XYZ file of N, CA and C in Angstrom:
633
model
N -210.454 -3.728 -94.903
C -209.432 -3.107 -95.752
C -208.378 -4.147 -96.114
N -207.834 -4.438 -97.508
C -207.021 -5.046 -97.870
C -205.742 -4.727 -97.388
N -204.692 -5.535 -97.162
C -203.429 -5.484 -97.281
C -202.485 -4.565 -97.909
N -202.590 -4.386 -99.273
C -202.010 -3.222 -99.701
C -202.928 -1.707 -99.261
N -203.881 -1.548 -99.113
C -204.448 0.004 -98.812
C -204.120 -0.107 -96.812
N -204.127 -0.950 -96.117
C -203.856 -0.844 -95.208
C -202.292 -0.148 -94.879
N -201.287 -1.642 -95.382
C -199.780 -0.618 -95.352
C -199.796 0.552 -96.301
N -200.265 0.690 -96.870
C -199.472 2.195 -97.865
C -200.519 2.928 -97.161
N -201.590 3.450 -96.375
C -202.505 4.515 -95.841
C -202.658 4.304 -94.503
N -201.820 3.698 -93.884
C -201.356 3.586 -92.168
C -200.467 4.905 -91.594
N -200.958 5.120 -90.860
C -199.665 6.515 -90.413
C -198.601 5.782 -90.173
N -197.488 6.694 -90.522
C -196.190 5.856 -89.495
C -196.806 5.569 -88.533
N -196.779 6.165 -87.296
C -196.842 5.676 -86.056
C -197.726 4.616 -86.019
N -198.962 4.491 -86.607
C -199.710 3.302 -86.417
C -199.128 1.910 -87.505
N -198.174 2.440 -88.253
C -197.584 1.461 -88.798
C -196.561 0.418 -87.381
N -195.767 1.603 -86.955
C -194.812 1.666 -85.819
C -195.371 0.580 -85.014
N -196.824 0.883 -84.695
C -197.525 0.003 -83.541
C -197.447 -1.478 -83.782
N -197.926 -1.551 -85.405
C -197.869 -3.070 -85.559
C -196.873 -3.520 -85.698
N -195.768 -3.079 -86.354
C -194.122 -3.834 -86.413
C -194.080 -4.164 -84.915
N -194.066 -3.638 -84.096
C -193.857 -3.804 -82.752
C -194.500 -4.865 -81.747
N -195.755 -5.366 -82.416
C -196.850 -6.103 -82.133
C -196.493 -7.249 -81.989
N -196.828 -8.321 -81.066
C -196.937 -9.815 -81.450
C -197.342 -10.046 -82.502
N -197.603 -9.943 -83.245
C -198.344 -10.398 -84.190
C -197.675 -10.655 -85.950
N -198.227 -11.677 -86.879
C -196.908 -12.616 -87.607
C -196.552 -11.445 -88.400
N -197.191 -10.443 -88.949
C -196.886 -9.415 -89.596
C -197.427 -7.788 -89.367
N -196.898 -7.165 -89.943
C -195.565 -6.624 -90.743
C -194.561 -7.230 -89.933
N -193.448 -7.235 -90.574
C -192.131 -7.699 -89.949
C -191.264 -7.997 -90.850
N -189.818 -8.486 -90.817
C -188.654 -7.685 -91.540
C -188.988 -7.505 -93.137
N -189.482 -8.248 -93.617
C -189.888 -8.329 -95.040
C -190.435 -6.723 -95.644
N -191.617 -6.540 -94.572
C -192.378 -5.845 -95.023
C -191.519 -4.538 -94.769
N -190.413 -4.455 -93.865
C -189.483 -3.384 -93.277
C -188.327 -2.949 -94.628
N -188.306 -4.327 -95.324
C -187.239 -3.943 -95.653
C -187.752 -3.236 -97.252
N -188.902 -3.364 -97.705
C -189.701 -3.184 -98.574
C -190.122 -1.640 -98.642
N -190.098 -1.390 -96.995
C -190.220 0.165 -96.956
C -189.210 1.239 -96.732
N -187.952 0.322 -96.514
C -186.789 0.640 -96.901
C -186.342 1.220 -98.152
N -186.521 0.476 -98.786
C -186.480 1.004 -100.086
C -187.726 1.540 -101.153
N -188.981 1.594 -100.458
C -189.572 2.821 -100.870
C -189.101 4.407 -100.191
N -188.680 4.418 -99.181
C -188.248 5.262 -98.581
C -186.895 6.098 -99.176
N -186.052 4.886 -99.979
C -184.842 5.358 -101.043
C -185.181 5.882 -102.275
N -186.178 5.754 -102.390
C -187.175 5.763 -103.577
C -187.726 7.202 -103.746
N -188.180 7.263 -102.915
C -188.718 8.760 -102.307
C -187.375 9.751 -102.258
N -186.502 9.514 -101.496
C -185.683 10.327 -101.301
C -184.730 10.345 -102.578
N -184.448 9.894 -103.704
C -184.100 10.203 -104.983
C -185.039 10.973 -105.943
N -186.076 10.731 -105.902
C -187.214 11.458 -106.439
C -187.189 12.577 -106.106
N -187.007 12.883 -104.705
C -187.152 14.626 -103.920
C -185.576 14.912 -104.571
N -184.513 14.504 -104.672
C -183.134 15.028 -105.286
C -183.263 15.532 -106.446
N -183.930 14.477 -107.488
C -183.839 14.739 -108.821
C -185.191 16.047 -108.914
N -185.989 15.964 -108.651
C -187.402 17.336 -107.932
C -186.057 18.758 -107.903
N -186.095 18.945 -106.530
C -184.769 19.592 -107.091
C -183.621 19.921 -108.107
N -183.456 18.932 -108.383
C -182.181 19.174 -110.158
C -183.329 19.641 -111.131
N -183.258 20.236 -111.131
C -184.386 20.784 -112.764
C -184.158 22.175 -112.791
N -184.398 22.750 -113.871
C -183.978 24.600 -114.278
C -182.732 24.031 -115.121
N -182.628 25.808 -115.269
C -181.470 25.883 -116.363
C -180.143 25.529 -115.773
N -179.591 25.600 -115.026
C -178.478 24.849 -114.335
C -178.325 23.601 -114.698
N -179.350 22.781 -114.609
C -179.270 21.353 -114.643
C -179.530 21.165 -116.199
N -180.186 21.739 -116.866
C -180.705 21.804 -118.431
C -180.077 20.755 -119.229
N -178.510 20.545 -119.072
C -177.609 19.628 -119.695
C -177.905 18.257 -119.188
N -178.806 18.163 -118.283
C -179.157 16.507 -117.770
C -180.428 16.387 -117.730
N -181.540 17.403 -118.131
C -182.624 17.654 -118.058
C -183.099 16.190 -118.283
N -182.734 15.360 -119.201
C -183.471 14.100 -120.005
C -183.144 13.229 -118.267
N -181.767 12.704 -118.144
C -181.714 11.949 -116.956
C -182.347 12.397 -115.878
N -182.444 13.568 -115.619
C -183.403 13.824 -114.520
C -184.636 13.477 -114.446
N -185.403 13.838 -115.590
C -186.499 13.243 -115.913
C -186.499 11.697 -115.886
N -186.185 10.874 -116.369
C -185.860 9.683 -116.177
C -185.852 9.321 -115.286
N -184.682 9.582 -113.979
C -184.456 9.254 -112.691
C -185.649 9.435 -111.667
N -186.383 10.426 -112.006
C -187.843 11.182 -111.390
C -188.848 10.239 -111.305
N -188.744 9.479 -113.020
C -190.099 8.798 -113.114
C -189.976 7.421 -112.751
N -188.523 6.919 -112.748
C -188.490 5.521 -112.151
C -188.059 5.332 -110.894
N -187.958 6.694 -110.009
C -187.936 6.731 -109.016
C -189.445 6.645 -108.174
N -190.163 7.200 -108.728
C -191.630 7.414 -108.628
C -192.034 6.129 -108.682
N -191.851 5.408 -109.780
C -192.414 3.665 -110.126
C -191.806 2.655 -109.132
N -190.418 3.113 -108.759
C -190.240 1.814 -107.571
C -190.820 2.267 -106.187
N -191.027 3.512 -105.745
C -191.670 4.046 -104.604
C -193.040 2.560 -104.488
N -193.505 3.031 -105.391
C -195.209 2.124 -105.997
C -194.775 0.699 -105.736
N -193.559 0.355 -106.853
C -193.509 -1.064 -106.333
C -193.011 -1.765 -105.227
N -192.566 -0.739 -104.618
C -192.169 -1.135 -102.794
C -192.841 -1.225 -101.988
N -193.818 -0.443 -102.136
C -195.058 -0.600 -101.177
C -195.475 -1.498 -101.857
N -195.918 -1.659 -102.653
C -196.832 -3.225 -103.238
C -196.177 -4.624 -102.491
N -194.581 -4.368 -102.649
C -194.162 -5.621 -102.164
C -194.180 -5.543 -100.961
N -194.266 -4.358 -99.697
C -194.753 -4.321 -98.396
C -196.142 -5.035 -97.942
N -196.953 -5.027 -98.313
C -197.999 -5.709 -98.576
C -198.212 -7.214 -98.962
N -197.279 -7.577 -100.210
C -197.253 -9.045 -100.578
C -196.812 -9.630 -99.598
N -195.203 -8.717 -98.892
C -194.830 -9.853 -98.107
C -195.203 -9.771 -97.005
N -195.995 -8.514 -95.957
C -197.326 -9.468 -95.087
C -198.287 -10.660 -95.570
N -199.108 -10.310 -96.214
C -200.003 -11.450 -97.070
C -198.620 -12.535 -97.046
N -197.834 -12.512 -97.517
C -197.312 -14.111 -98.077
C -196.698 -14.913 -96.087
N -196.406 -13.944 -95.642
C -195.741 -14.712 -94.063
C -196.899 -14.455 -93.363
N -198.367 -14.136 -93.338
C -199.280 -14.676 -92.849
C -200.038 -16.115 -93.435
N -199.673 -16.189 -95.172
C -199.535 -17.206 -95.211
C -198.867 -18.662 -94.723
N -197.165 -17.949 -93.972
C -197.102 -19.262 -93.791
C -197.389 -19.252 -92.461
N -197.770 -18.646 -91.533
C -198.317 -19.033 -90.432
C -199.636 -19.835 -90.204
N -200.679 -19.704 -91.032
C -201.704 -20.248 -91.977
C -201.302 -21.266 -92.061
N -200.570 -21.869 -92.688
C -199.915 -22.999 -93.070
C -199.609 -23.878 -91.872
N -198.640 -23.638 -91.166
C -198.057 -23.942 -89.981
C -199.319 -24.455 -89.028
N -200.570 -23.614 -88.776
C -201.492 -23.862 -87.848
C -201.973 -24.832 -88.695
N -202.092 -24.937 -89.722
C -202.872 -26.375 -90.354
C -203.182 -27.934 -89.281
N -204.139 -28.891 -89.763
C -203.940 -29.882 -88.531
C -202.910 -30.713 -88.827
N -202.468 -31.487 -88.036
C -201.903 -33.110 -88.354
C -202.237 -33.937 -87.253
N -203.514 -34.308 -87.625
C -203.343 -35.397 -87.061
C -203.698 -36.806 -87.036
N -203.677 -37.046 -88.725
C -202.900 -38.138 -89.080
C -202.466 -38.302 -90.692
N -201.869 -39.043 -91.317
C -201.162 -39.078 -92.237
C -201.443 -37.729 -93.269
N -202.668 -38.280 -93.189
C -203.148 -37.336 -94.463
C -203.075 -35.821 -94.520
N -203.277 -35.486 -93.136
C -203.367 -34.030 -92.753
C -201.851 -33.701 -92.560
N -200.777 -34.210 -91.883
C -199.750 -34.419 -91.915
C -199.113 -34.084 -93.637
N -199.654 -34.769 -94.494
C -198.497 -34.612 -95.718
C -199.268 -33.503 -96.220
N -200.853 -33.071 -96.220
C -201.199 -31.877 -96.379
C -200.905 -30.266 -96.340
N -200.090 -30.377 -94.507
C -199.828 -29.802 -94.081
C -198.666 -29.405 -94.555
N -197.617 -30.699 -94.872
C -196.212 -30.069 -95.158
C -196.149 -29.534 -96.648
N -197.004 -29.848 -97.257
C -197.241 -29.141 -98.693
C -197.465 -27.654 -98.394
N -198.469 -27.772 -97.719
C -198.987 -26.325 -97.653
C -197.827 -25.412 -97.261
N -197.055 -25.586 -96.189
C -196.081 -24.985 -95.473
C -195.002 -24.927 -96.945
N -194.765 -25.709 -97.840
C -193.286 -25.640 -98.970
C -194.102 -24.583 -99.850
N -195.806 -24.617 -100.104
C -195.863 -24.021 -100.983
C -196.153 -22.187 -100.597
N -196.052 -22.064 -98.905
C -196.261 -20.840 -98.031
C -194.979 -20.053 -98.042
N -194.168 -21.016 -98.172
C -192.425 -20.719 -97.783
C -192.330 -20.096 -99.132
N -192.407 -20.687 -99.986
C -192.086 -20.427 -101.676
C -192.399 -18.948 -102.048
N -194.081 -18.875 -101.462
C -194.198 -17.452 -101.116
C -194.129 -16.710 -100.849
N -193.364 -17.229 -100.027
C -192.872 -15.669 -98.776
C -191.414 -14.979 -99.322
N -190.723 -16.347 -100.263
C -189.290 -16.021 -100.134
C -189.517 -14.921 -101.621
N -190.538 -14.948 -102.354
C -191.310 -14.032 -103.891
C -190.732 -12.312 -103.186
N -191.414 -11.719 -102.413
C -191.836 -10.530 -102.176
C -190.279 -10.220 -101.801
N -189.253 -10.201 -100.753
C -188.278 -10.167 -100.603
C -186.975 -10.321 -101.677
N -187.293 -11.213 -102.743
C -186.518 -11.173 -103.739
C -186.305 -10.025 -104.723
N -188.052 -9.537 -104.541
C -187.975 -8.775 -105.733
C -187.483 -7.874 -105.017
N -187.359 -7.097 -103.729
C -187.403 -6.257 -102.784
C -185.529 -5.495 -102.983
N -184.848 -6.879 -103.047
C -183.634 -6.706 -103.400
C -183.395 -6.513 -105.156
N -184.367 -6.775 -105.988
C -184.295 -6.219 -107.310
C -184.422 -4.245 -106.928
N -185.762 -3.943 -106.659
C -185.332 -2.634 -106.386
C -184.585 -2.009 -105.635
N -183.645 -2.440 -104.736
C -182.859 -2.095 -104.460
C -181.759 -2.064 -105.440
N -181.576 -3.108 -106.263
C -180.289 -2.675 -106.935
C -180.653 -1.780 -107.820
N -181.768 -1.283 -108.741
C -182.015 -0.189 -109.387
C -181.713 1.448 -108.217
N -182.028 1.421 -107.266
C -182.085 2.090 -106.714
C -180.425 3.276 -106.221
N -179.599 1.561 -106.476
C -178.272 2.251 -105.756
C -178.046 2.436 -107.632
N -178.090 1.739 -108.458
C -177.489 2.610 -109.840
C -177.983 3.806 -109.890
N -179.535 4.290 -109.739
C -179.752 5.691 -109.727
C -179.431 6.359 -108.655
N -178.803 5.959 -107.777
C -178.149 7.064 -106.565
C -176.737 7.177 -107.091
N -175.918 6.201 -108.056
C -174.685 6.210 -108.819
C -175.092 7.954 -109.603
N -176.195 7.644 -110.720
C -176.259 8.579 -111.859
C -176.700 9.856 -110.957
N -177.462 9.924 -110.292
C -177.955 11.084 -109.830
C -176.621 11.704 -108.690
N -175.831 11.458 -108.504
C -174.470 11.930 -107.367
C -174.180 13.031 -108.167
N -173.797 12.979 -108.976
C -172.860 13.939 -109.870
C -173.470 14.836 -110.669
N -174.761 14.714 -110.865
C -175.712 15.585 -111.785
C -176.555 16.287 -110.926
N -176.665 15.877 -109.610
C -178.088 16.427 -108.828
C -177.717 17.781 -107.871
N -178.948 18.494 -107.816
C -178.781 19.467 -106.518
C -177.275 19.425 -105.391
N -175.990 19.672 -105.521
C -175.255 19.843 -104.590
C -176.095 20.494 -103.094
N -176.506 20.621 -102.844
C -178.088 21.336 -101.768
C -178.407 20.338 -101.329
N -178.898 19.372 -101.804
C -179.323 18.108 -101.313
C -178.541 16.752 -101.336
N -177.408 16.771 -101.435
C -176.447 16.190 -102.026
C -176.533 14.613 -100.735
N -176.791 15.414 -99.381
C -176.502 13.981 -98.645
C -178.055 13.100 -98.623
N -178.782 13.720 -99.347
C -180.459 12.908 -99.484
C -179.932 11.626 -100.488
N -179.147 12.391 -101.167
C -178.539 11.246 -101.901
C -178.146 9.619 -101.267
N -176.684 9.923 -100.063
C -176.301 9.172 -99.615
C -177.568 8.612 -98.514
N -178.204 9.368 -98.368
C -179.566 8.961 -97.186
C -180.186 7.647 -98.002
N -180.868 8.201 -99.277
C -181.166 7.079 -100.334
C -180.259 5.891 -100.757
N -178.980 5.898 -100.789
C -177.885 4.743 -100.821
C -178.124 4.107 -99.401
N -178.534 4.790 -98.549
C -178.308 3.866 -97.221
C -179.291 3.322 -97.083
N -180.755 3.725 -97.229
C -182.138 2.866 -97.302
C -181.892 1.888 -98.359
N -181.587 2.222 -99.186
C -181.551 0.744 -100.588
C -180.412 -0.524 -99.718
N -179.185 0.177 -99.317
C -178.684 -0.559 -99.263
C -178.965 -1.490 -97.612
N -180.309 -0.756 -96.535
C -180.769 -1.558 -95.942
C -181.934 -2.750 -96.500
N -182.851 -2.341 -97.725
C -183.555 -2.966 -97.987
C -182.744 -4.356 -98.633
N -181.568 -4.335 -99.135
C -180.793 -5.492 -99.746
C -180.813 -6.360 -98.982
N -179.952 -6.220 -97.820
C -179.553 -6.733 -96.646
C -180.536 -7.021 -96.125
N -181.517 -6.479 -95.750
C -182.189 -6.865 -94.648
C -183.753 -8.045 -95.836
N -183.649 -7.595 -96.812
C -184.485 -8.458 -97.810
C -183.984 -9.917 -97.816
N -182.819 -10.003 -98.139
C -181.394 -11.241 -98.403
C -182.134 -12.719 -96.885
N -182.271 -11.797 -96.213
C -182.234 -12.761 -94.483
C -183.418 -13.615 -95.047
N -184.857 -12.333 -95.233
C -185.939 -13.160 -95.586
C -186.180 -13.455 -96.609
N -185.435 -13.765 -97.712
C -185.126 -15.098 -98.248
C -184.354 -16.314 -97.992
N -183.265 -15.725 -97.399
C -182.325 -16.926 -97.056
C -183.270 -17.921 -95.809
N -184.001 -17.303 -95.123
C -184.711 -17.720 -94.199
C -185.686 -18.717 -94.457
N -186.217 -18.536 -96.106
C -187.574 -19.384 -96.464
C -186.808 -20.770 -97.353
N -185.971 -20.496 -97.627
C -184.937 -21.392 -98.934
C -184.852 -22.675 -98.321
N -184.537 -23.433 -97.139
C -184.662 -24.432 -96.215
C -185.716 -25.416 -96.131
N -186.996 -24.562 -96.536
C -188.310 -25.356 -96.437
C -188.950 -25.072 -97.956
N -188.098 -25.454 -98.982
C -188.458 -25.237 -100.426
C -188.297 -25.933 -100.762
N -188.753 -27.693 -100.935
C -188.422 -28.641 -101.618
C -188.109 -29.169 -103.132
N -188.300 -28.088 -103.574
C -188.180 -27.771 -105.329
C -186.728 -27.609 -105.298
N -185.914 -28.329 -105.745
C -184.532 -27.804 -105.839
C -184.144 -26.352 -106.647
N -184.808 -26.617 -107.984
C -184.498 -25.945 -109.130
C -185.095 -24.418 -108.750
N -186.388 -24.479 -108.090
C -187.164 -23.124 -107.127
C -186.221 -22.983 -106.331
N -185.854 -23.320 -105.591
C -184.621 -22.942 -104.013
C -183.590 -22.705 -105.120
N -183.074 -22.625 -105.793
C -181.561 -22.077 -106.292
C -182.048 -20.828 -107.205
N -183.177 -20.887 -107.653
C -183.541 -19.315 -108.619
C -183.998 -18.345 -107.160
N -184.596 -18.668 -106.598
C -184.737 -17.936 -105.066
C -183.209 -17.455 -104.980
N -182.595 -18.568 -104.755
C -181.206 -18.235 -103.997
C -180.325 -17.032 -104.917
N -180.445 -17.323 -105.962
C -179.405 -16.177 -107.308
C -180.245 -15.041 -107.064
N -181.740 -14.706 -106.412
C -181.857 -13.181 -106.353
C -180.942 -12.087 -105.281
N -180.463 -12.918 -104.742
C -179.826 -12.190 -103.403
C -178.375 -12.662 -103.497
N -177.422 -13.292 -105.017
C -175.971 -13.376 -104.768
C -175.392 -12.272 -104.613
N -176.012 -10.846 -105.364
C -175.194 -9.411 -105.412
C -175.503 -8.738 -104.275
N -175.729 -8.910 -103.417
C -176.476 -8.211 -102.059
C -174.996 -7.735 -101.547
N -174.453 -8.536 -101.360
C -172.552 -7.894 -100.579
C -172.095 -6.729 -101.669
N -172.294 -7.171 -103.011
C -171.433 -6.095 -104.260
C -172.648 -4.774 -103.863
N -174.146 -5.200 -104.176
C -174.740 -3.842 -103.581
C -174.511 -2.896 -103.062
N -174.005 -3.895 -101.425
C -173.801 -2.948 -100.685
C -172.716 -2.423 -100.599
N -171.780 -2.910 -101.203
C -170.607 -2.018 -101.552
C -170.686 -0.878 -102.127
N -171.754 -1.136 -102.888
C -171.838 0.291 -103.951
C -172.405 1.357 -103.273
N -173.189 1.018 -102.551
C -174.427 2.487 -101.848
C -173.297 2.424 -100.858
N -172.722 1.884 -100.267
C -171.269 2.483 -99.186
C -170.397 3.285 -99.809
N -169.997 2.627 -101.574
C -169.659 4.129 -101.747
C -170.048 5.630 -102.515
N -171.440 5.250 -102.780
C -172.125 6.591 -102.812
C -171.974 7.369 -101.411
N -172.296 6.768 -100.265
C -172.349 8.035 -99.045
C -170.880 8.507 -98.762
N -169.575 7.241 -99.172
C -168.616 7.867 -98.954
C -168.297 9.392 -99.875
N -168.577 9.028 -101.361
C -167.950 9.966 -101.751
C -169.079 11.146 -101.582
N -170.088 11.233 -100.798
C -170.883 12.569 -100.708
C -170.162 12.861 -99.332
N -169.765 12.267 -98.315
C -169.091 12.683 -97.166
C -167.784 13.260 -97.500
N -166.956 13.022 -97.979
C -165.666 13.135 -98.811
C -166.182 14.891 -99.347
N -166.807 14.852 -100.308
C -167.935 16.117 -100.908
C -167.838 17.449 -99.759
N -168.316 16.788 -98.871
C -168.686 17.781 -97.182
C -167.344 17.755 -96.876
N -166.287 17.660 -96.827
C -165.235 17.324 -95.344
C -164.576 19.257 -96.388
């Protein structure tokens, strides 16, 4: 079984088993990837809810919010998957031989061009996240009051997948000898602090909402 049908048709719990595992993957990448399919999901079930005549006046954004909530679900798990595949790559890499010149400068290629890879899946990881906290912005004020804190539940998964995406890139950027590659890496993860400002204050003002 491939990589992607493995993570997306694993039970939790047997997902659970392998995060937990010695072993080079799943691990934070792939965590933080399901992080924000998980925000993904839980905006989708909000806006599911907002529909009927009540909501009728947002009917179009709901719809909207539904279906690209639905599409990053898909592309989160995809990138759960890449970024196992890409950090078993660089372990791959790493075991390579050296032992002598040739295998040596082989090796360190392989490892810049493993790293390069790994830091791909995590970048984008923090792209859906920032879609994620704008549609937890639009959907606050238009959606199911009923479900109102699924909302802030969804601001808090996006805004773990940012954060916790940000590390495993910042983590691969070191062993990227491409300058001009290491600084477009680096600009996917400058808004990660403003992010998370924002999904902090989606849950505030749904707590605020409750008091």
């Amino acid at each position: 079984m491939d990589e992607a049908a493995r993570i997306q048709d694993e039970t939790v719990g047997g997902y659970l088993e392998q995060l937990a595992a010695r072993v080079p993957a799943p691990g934070g990448g792939a965590a933080a990837a399901l992080h924000a399919a998980q925000g993904a999901a839980l905006l989708a079930m909000v806006a599911r809810y907002s529909t009927g005549e009540k909501y009728a006046a947002h009917a179009d954004a709901i719809e909207r919010i539904t279906a690209e909530s639905d599409e990053l679900r898909g592309t989160a798990l995809s990138l759960a998957a890449a970024d196992a595949a890409a950090f078993t790559a660089v372990t791959d890499a790493y075991a390579l031989p050296r032992g002598d010149d040739a295998q040596k400068a082989a090796r360190s290629a392989a490892i810049a061009r493993a790293l390069e890879g790994a830091a791909h899946p995590p970048g984008a990881v923090v792209a859906v996240a920032r879609r994620l906290v704008a549609l937890a912005e639009e959907l606050l004020p238009i959606g199911n009051r009923n479900v109102v804190t699924d909302v802030a539940a969804a601001a808090e998964a996006a805004r773990a997948a940012a954060t916790t995406a940000r590390v495993n890139v910042e983590i691969n950027l070191a062993g990227i000898k491409d300058s001009a590659t290491r600084a477009a890496l680096a600009a996917t993860v400058t808004d990660v602090d403003t992010l998370a400002t924002r999904a902090a204050a989606v849950t505030d003002s749904v707590r605020a909402s409750l008091a």
